[in-house]
Every structure is written in structure tokens, then in C-alpha cells.
Short mmCIF file of C-alpha atoms in Angstrom, two decimals:
data_model
loop_
_atom_site.label_atom_id
_atom_site.label_comp_id
_atom_site.label_asym_id
_atom_site.label_seq_id
_atom_site.Cartn_x
_atom_site.Cartn_y
_atom_site.Cartn_z
CA MET A 1 -28.01 52.26 -25.09
CA GLU A 2 -25.83 50.00 -27.34
CA ASP A 3 -26.80 48.93 -30.81
CA GLY A 4 -30.26 50.31 -30.31
CA VAL A 5 -30.97 47.91 -27.38
CA SER A 6 -31.61 49.46 -23.86
CA PRO A 7 -30.10 47.63 -20.93
CA PRO A 8 -32.44 45.85 -18.59
CA GLU A 9 -33.91 47.94 -15.83
CA LEU A 10 -32.91 47.23 -12.40
CA THR A 11 -35.77 46.55 -10.21
CA GLY A 12 -33.99 46.50 -6.96
CA PRO A 13 -30.69 46.20 -5.18
CA PRO A 14 -28.38 43.27 -6.09
CA PRO A 15 -28.97 40.06 -4.12
CA PRO A 16 -26.67 39.68 -1.08
CA ALA A 17 -23.58 37.48 -1.56
CA PRO A 18 -24.22 34.09 0.21
CA GLN A 19 -22.86 33.97 3.65
CA LYS A 20 -20.29 31.21 4.36
CA LEU A 21 -21.28 28.74 7.01
CA PHE A 22 -19.60 28.55 10.35
CA GLY A 23 -17.65 25.44 9.49
CA GLU A 24 -16.51 26.97 6.19
CA GLN A 25 -15.07 29.98 7.78
CA LEU A 26 -13.31 28.23 10.59
CA LEU A 27 -12.25 24.94 8.94
CA ASP A 28 -12.35 25.06 5.25
CA VAL A 29 -10.63 28.43 4.60
CA PRO A 30 -7.56 27.74 6.75
CA HIS A 31 -7.38 24.09 5.58
CA ASP A 32 -7.34 25.15 1.89
CA TYR A 33 -4.69 27.85 2.66
CA LEU A 34 -2.42 25.41 4.42
CA SER A 35 -2.95 22.76 1.69
CA ARG A 36 -1.88 25.24 -1.02
CA ARG A 37 1.06 26.52 0.99
CA VAL A 38 2.36 23.07 1.84
CA GLU A 39 2.05 21.84 -1.77
CA ALA A 40 3.73 25.06 -3.16
CA TYR A 41 6.70 24.55 -0.81
CA SER A 42 7.13 21.00 -1.83
CA ARG A 43 6.83 21.60 -5.50
CA ARG A 44 9.23 24.48 -5.49
CA LEU A 45 11.86 22.48 -3.61
CA ASP A 46 11.53 19.40 -5.78
CA ASN A 47 11.72 21.56 -8.92
CA PHE A 48 14.89 23.33 -7.74
CA PHE A 49 16.58 19.99 -6.72
CA SER A 50 15.30 18.21 -9.90
CA HIS A 51 13.89 15.49 -7.72
CA PRO A 52 13.74 12.22 -9.88
CA ASN A 53 10.16 11.24 -9.09
CA ARG A 54 8.72 14.75 -9.49
CA ALA A 55 10.53 15.34 -12.75
CA TYR A 56 9.27 11.86 -14.09
CA ASP A 57 5.66 12.80 -13.14
CA SER A 58 5.66 16.37 -14.03
CA THR A 59 3.88 17.96 -17.03
CA GLY A 60 5.65 19.60 -19.92
CA SER A 61 8.89 18.74 -21.67
CA THR A 62 12.30 18.49 -19.95
CA LEU A 63 15.89 17.59 -21.12
CA GLN A 64 18.40 17.14 -18.27
CA ILE A 65 22.03 16.86 -18.89
CA ARG A 66 24.02 16.25 -15.70
CA GLY A 67 27.85 15.96 -15.54
CA SER A 68 29.59 15.19 -12.28
CA VAL A 69 33.04 14.36 -11.00
CA THR A 70 33.59 12.57 -7.69
CA PHE A 71 36.69 12.94 -5.52
CA PHE A 72 37.69 10.16 -3.04
CA LYS A 73 40.23 10.17 -0.28
CA GLY A 74 43.51 9.35 -1.57
CA GLY A 75 43.06 11.35 -4.85
CA LEU A 76 40.90 9.00 -6.78
CA ARG A 77 38.27 10.41 -8.91
CA GLU A 78 35.75 9.40 -11.51
CA GLY A 79 33.43 11.20 -13.87
CA VAL A 80 29.73 10.53 -14.80
CA LEU A 81 27.54 11.95 -17.56
CA ASP A 82 23.84 11.49 -17.48
CA VAL A 83 21.21 12.41 -20.08
CA ASN A 84 17.53 12.19 -19.23
CA ALA A 85 14.57 13.39 -21.39
CA ASN A 86 10.94 13.61 -20.66
CA ILE A 87 9.59 15.08 -23.97
CA SER A 88 5.91 15.68 -24.78
CA LEU A 89 4.90 14.63 -28.26
CA PRO A 90 3.20 17.17 -30.56
CA ASN A 91 -0.60 17.24 -30.76
CA THR A 92 -1.02 14.82 -27.78
CA GLU A 93 -1.89 17.49 -25.12
CA ASP A 94 0.97 16.19 -22.85
CA ARG A 95 -0.64 12.67 -22.81
CA LEU A 96 2.03 10.95 -24.57
CA LYS A 97 5.88 11.42 -23.91
CA LEU A 98 9.08 10.16 -25.14
CA ILE A 99 11.30 8.97 -22.25
CA VAL A 100 15.12 8.69 -22.32
CA GLN A 101 16.95 7.48 -19.25
CA ARG A 102 20.20 5.89 -18.11
CA GLY A 103 19.12 2.65 -16.18
CA VAL A 104 15.39 1.76 -16.37
CA GLU A 105 14.91 2.39 -12.65
CA ALA A 106 16.44 5.84 -12.71
CA ALA A 107 13.26 7.66 -13.29
CA THR A 108 11.69 6.66 -10.01
CA GLN A 109 14.77 6.14 -7.63
CA THR A 110 15.10 8.60 -4.77
CA ALA A 111 17.66 11.40 -4.93
CA ALA A 112 19.63 9.67 -2.18
CA GLU A 113 19.83 6.45 -4.14
CA ARG A 114 21.09 8.46 -7.21
CA ASP A 115 23.68 10.06 -5.23
CA ILE A 116 25.00 6.77 -3.82
CA LYS A 117 25.03 5.25 -7.28
CA ASN A 118 27.04 8.03 -8.49
CA VAL A 119 29.64 7.86 -5.74
CA THR A 120 30.00 3.96 -5.85
CA GLY A 121 29.53 3.60 -9.58
CA SER A 122 26.94 0.91 -8.96
CA PRO A 123 23.20 0.75 -7.89
CA GLN A 124 23.89 -2.39 -5.84
CA VAL A 125 24.88 -0.32 -2.79
CA ALA A 126 21.48 1.39 -2.56
CA ALA A 127 19.59 -1.58 -3.71
CA PRO A 128 21.46 -4.91 -3.17
CA GLY A 129 19.10 -6.93 -5.33
CA ALA A 130 19.40 -4.58 -8.43
CA PRO A 131 21.75 -5.68 -11.23
CA ALA A 132 24.24 -3.00 -12.38
CA ASP A 133 22.41 -1.10 -15.26
CA ASN A 134 24.04 1.94 -16.85
CA LYS A 135 22.68 1.46 -20.38
CA TYR A 136 20.29 3.89 -21.98
CA TYR A 137 16.59 3.06 -22.50
CA PHE A 138 13.91 4.70 -24.78
CA GLY A 139 10.30 4.52 -24.03
CA LEU A 140 6.77 5.90 -24.65
CA LYS A 141 4.88 7.01 -21.66
CA ALA A 142 1.03 7.67 -21.76
CA PHE A 143 -1.00 9.23 -18.90
CA ALA A 144 -3.86 6.73 -18.79
CA ALA A 145 -6.35 8.43 -16.33
CA GLU A 146 -6.85 10.07 -12.99
CA VAL A 147 -9.26 8.06 -10.79
CA PHE A 148 -10.35 9.11 -7.28
CA GLY A 149 -7.37 11.48 -7.08
CA VAL A 150 -4.79 8.70 -8.22
CA THR A 151 -2.78 9.63 -11.29
CA LEU A 152 -2.13 6.49 -13.43
CA SER A 153 0.39 6.11 -16.35
CA THR A 154 1.91 3.40 -18.34
CA GLU A 155 5.22 3.11 -20.26
CA ALA A 156 6.81 0.76 -22.65
CA GLY A 157 10.26 0.65 -24.27
CA ALA A 158 13.51 -1.07 -24.74
CA LYS A 159 17.26 -0.76 -24.04
CA PHE A 160 19.25 1.21 -26.81
CA GLY A 161 21.49 -1.36 -28.37
CA THR A 162 21.79 -5.13 -28.66
CA PRO A 163 20.48 -7.44 -27.48
CA ILE A 164 16.96 -5.83 -27.44
CA ASP A 165 15.66 -5.75 -23.74
CA PRO A 166 12.19 -4.56 -23.66
CA TYR A 167 10.28 -3.38 -20.52
CA VAL A 168 6.78 -2.26 -19.43
CA ARG A 169 6.14 0.00 -16.36
CA LEU A 170 3.08 1.11 -14.68
CA ARG A 171 2.81 3.98 -12.15
CA ALA A 172 0.26 5.08 -9.71
CA PHE A 173 0.60 7.90 -7.35
CA ARG A 174 -1.58 10.20 -5.17
CA ASP A 175 -0.90 13.36 -3.07
CA PHE A 176 -2.68 14.07 0.21
CA ASN A 177 -2.63 16.98 2.53
CA PHE A 178 -2.90 16.27 6.38
CA SER A 179 -2.61 19.32 8.67
CA GLN A 180 0.84 20.92 7.50
CA TRP A 181 2.14 17.62 5.88
CA GLN A 182 2.09 16.76 2.26
CA ILE A 183 1.96 13.11 1.67
CA ARG A 184 2.66 11.31 -1.60
CA ALA A 185 2.08 7.51 -1.90
CA SER A 186 3.24 5.72 -5.10
CA GLU A 187 3.42 2.30 -6.47
CA THR A 188 5.56 1.45 -9.53
CA PRO A 189 5.39 -2.11 -10.91
CA LEU A 190 7.99 -2.95 -13.53
CA TRP A 191 8.55 -5.88 -15.92
CA LYS A 192 11.84 -6.21 -17.68
CA HIS A 193 12.72 -9.07 -20.12
CA SER A 194 16.03 -9.81 -18.83
CA GLU A 195 15.22 -9.41 -15.00
CA GLY A 196 11.57 -10.33 -14.58
CA TYR A 197 9.17 -8.37 -12.30
CA SER A 198 9.73 -5.78 -9.65
CA ALA A 199 7.64 -3.30 -7.82
CA ALA A 200 8.66 -0.19 -5.95
CA SER A 201 6.45 1.21 -3.12
CA GLU A 202 7.18 4.69 -1.75
CA LEU A 203 5.80 6.90 0.96
CA ASN A 204 6.85 10.54 1.22
CA PHE A 205 6.08 12.97 4.09
CA THR A 206 7.03 16.68 3.68
CA ARG A 207 6.42 19.61 6.06
CA PRO A 208 7.55 23.25 5.78
CA LEU A 209 8.76 24.42 9.16
CA ASP A 210 8.86 28.10 8.14
CA GLU A 211 9.71 30.18 5.04
CA GLU A 212 13.23 28.77 4.75
CA TRP A 213 13.23 25.23 6.42
CA GLN A 214 11.47 22.05 5.28
CA LEU A 215 11.50 18.70 6.76
CA ARG A 216 11.05 15.45 4.60
CA PHE A 217 10.84 11.60 5.43
CA THR A 218 10.91 9.03 2.74
CA SER A 219 10.31 5.27 3.13
CA LYS A 220 10.77 2.86 0.16
CA ALA A 221 10.58 -0.82 -0.34
CA THR A 222 11.40 -2.59 -3.69
CA TRP A 223 10.44 -6.21 -4.33
CA ARG A 224 12.17 -8.20 -7.22
CA SER A 225 11.25 -11.60 -8.60
CA THR A 226 14.97 -12.45 -8.79
CA THR A 227 15.33 -12.26 -4.99
CA SER A 228 13.63 -13.55 -1.88
CA TYR A 229 13.64 -10.13 0.07
CA PHE A 230 12.83 -6.51 -0.16
CA ASP A 231 15.36 -3.72 -0.77
CA LEU A 232 14.48 -1.12 1.94
CA ALA A 233 15.33 2.52 2.11
CA GLN A 234 14.72 5.00 4.84
CA ILE A 235 15.81 8.78 4.38
CA GLY A 236 15.39 11.79 6.55
CA ALA A 237 16.26 15.19 5.11
CA LEU A 238 16.34 18.80 6.33
CA TYR A 239 16.24 21.56 3.63
CA TYR A 240 17.16 25.18 3.86
CA THR A 241 16.49 27.70 1.23
CA PRO A 242 17.84 31.12 2.17
CA ASP A 243 17.03 32.67 -1.22
CA PRO A 244 15.29 31.67 -4.47
CA ARG A 245 18.74 30.85 -6.14
CA THR A 246 20.28 28.73 -3.23
CA ALA A 247 19.29 25.63 -1.40
CA THR A 248 21.11 23.20 0.82
CA SER A 249 20.13 19.92 2.42
CA PHE A 250 21.31 17.59 5.14
CA GLU A 251 20.33 13.93 4.78
CA LEU A 252 20.60 10.81 6.79
CA GLY A 253 19.92 7.56 4.93
CA ALA A 254 19.68 3.76 5.83
CA PHE A 255 19.54 1.25 3.05
CA GLY A 256 19.56 -2.63 3.06
CA PRO A 257 17.82 -5.86 2.20
CA SER A 258 15.02 -7.11 4.41
CA ASP A 259 17.13 -10.29 4.92
CA ARG A 260 19.53 -9.39 7.56
CA SER A 261 21.78 -12.46 6.99
CA LEU A 262 23.14 -10.83 3.81
CA LYS A 263 25.11 -8.16 5.75
CA LEU A 264 24.64 -5.47 2.91
CA ALA A 265 23.32 -2.66 5.05
CA VAL A 266 24.60 0.93 4.01
CA TYR A 267 24.08 4.08 6.03
CA SER A 268 24.86 7.55 4.58
CA VAL A 269 25.49 11.19 5.76
CA THR A 270 25.02 13.70 3.00
CA PHE A 271 25.23 17.44 2.75
CA ARG A 272 24.07 19.00 -0.56
CA ALA A 273 24.55 22.67 -1.52
CA ARG A 274 22.90 23.72 -4.83
CA ARG A 275 23.20 27.09 -6.60
CA GLN A 276 21.35 28.45 -9.60
CA VAL A 277 24.42 30.02 -11.43
CA TYR A 278 22.61 31.19 -14.67
CA ARG A 279 18.97 32.11 -15.19
CA ASP A 280 16.80 29.13 -14.13
CA TRP A 281 18.40 26.35 -16.11
CA LEU A 282 21.96 26.01 -15.06
CA TYR A 283 22.91 24.62 -11.66
CA LEU A 284 26.07 23.98 -9.74
CA GLU A 285 25.89 21.25 -6.80
CA VAL A 286 28.48 20.44 -4.29
CA THR A 287 27.85 17.09 -2.28
CA PRO A 288 30.24 15.79 0.39
CA GLN A 289 29.13 12.45 1.61
CA ILE A 290 30.21 9.66 4.06
CA LEU A 291 28.97 6.13 3.44
CA TYR A 292 29.14 3.31 6.04
CA GLN A 293 28.83 -0.20 4.46
CA GLU A 294 28.28 -3.27 6.49
CA ALA A 295 30.19 -5.35 3.85
CA THR A 296 33.41 -3.41 4.65
CA GLY A 297 32.96 -3.39 8.43
CA PHE A 298 31.35 0.16 8.46
CA SER A 299 34.56 1.70 7.75
CA PRO A 300 33.84 5.34 6.44
CA THR A 301 34.00 6.02 2.57
CA ARG A 302 34.30 9.75 2.15
CA SER A 303 33.72 11.50 -1.09
CA LEU A 304 33.09 14.95 -2.63
CA MET A 305 30.91 15.25 -5.79
CA LEU A 306 30.84 18.37 -7.98
CA GLN A 307 27.99 18.42 -10.43
CA LEU A 308 26.90 20.71 -13.29
CA GLU A 309 23.27 20.42 -14.41
CA THR A 310 21.71 21.86 -17.49
CA LEU A 311 17.89 21.90 -18.12
CA PHE A 312 16.07 22.44 -21.38
CA GLY A 313 12.37 22.69 -21.88
CA ASP A 314 9.18 24.77 -21.84
CA ARG A 315 9.72 25.89 -18.31
CA PHE A 316 13.43 26.80 -18.81
CA PRO A 317 13.61 29.55 -21.50
#
């Protein structure tokens, strides 16, 4: 008895739990388990490598400071400092964010494109039709809706400095699970005052092989109003994560315009080793890479990049 009220009397045994149907036991249960497992592997790997697309689409606030120095054969070297921010504004429930990025396409380029840009100092190797753009941009991004599993967002901003160069970007992406593959399809149309329109279409396939190995294939095509062709990218990567603080990847990439008469194809062989050197917000990365550029007769360009990355935000105390 509690507060003078007697509990209701039990008139019989509790009703039996509903039995799962045959299809739910043999199909739905293993399907749900594999889906969660595949998605968890992919999310953990992307978070560890700070994959540009995933970081741009993630919730919460993140400030990323990345400093790198690249050594070339012959003793040449160059340094690059990148600052990217994805900050949720107060009292908006993560629906409105402040975006800071170097190069307006940096937020949605692939990791392989980012690496080649750092090595060559120009995005034109990875995307022949893209003009060189290393200026900083500020923008406001709003998550518009989620319709039929598709996440939609919109962003507007401008280049920091003069002359003012405004831009507007839309983004739509959806994740699928098929057997042991996680598939992400995304479409990112962009308008920039100085360059006109462009649209980047990307398809990403990820599959865990076991607890330590993961396979990924990425296909990307970017159309620009300033050119009459697509910038194409095809990347295959094998990831190895021996422990929670260390990960490596081996990547083969092919980049070039759909117009083969331009002779601007680039092939890359990349090995990346990344180590969490302090807590979960300071990383050291070593990236040896070989580039074969059609414009130089496919003679190899060898480089070694050392990178230190610091992350700030809700997820990195």
C-alpha cells in the first residue's frame, strides 16, 4: 500500500510476449544487426580520419586546425595551414551552423582530392576544371529537412575579403545498407558569383571485411558551367585499424576530365598512417604518395607529407 491506495489485484498470469514471425527471426534480426555493424564501422573510420564529407554532414560543433609540411624528391618542401569550422549556433538545436572553410569546395571534396591538392598546391590536378581557390569563406548552413530518408541542407555565404564573392550551396544525401555494404549517395549543387554553377555527384561503397580491415570504393563526377566536360574521380581504398588509436590506408586513385583530348589524367598511389597521439583530439599523420600526371608524360612525382591535426568541439573534450 502506498499513499493509502492499494495496488490493483492481479487476476491471472501476465500475457505472453508476442512471438516473432518466422521472417522476422530469420531475416529482420540478422539484417538489422549487419546494418548497425556496417554503419558503426564506417562512422568510426570516417571520424578517425576526419573525412571531409562526414565532418561536413555531422552533428555537433567541430573546429579543425591542420598543419602539414610536404617533402619532395630533391629536398623541396612546402607548408600548408588549414582551419575549418562547423559550429552549431546557440538555441538552434543543431539546425543552424556557422561554416568556415578554405576553398568553397573543400567541405565536400574527397580525402584523396584533399591530399593531392596539398601535395601539388592546386586543386587543378584533382579537378582540371576547378580554378585555384585557397581563400577563406564564411557561411551559414541550415538543415532543411529529412524526406524519405534523404537529408537536405542549404548554405549561403561569401569569401572573406574583397571583392565580395557570394555563394549558395545545396546538399542532399542518403545512406543505404545492402547486405554488408553501406552505400552513401550525395548530390551537391553550388552557385558561386565568380564562377557560375557546378554540381558534384558522389557514390560511396563501404564494406567491413573483419574487425580490422575495411574496403571502400568512391566514384565522383563534377560538372561546371565554365567547362564542357565532367571532372571524374575513381578511388579504391583498403583500411586497416589494428587498435583504437592507429589506422592505415592504401589508396589507388584515378582523376581526369571526361574530355580525353585534354590529356589531364592523374593517377595516384597513396599510403596513409594516422596515429592518435594525445587523447581523442590530436593526430599525427604520415602520407607518402606517388602521382603520375599525363601532362608530364606520367613521370612519377614522389612526396612525403607530415601532418598534425587538432580537433576542438563537443565530441573532443
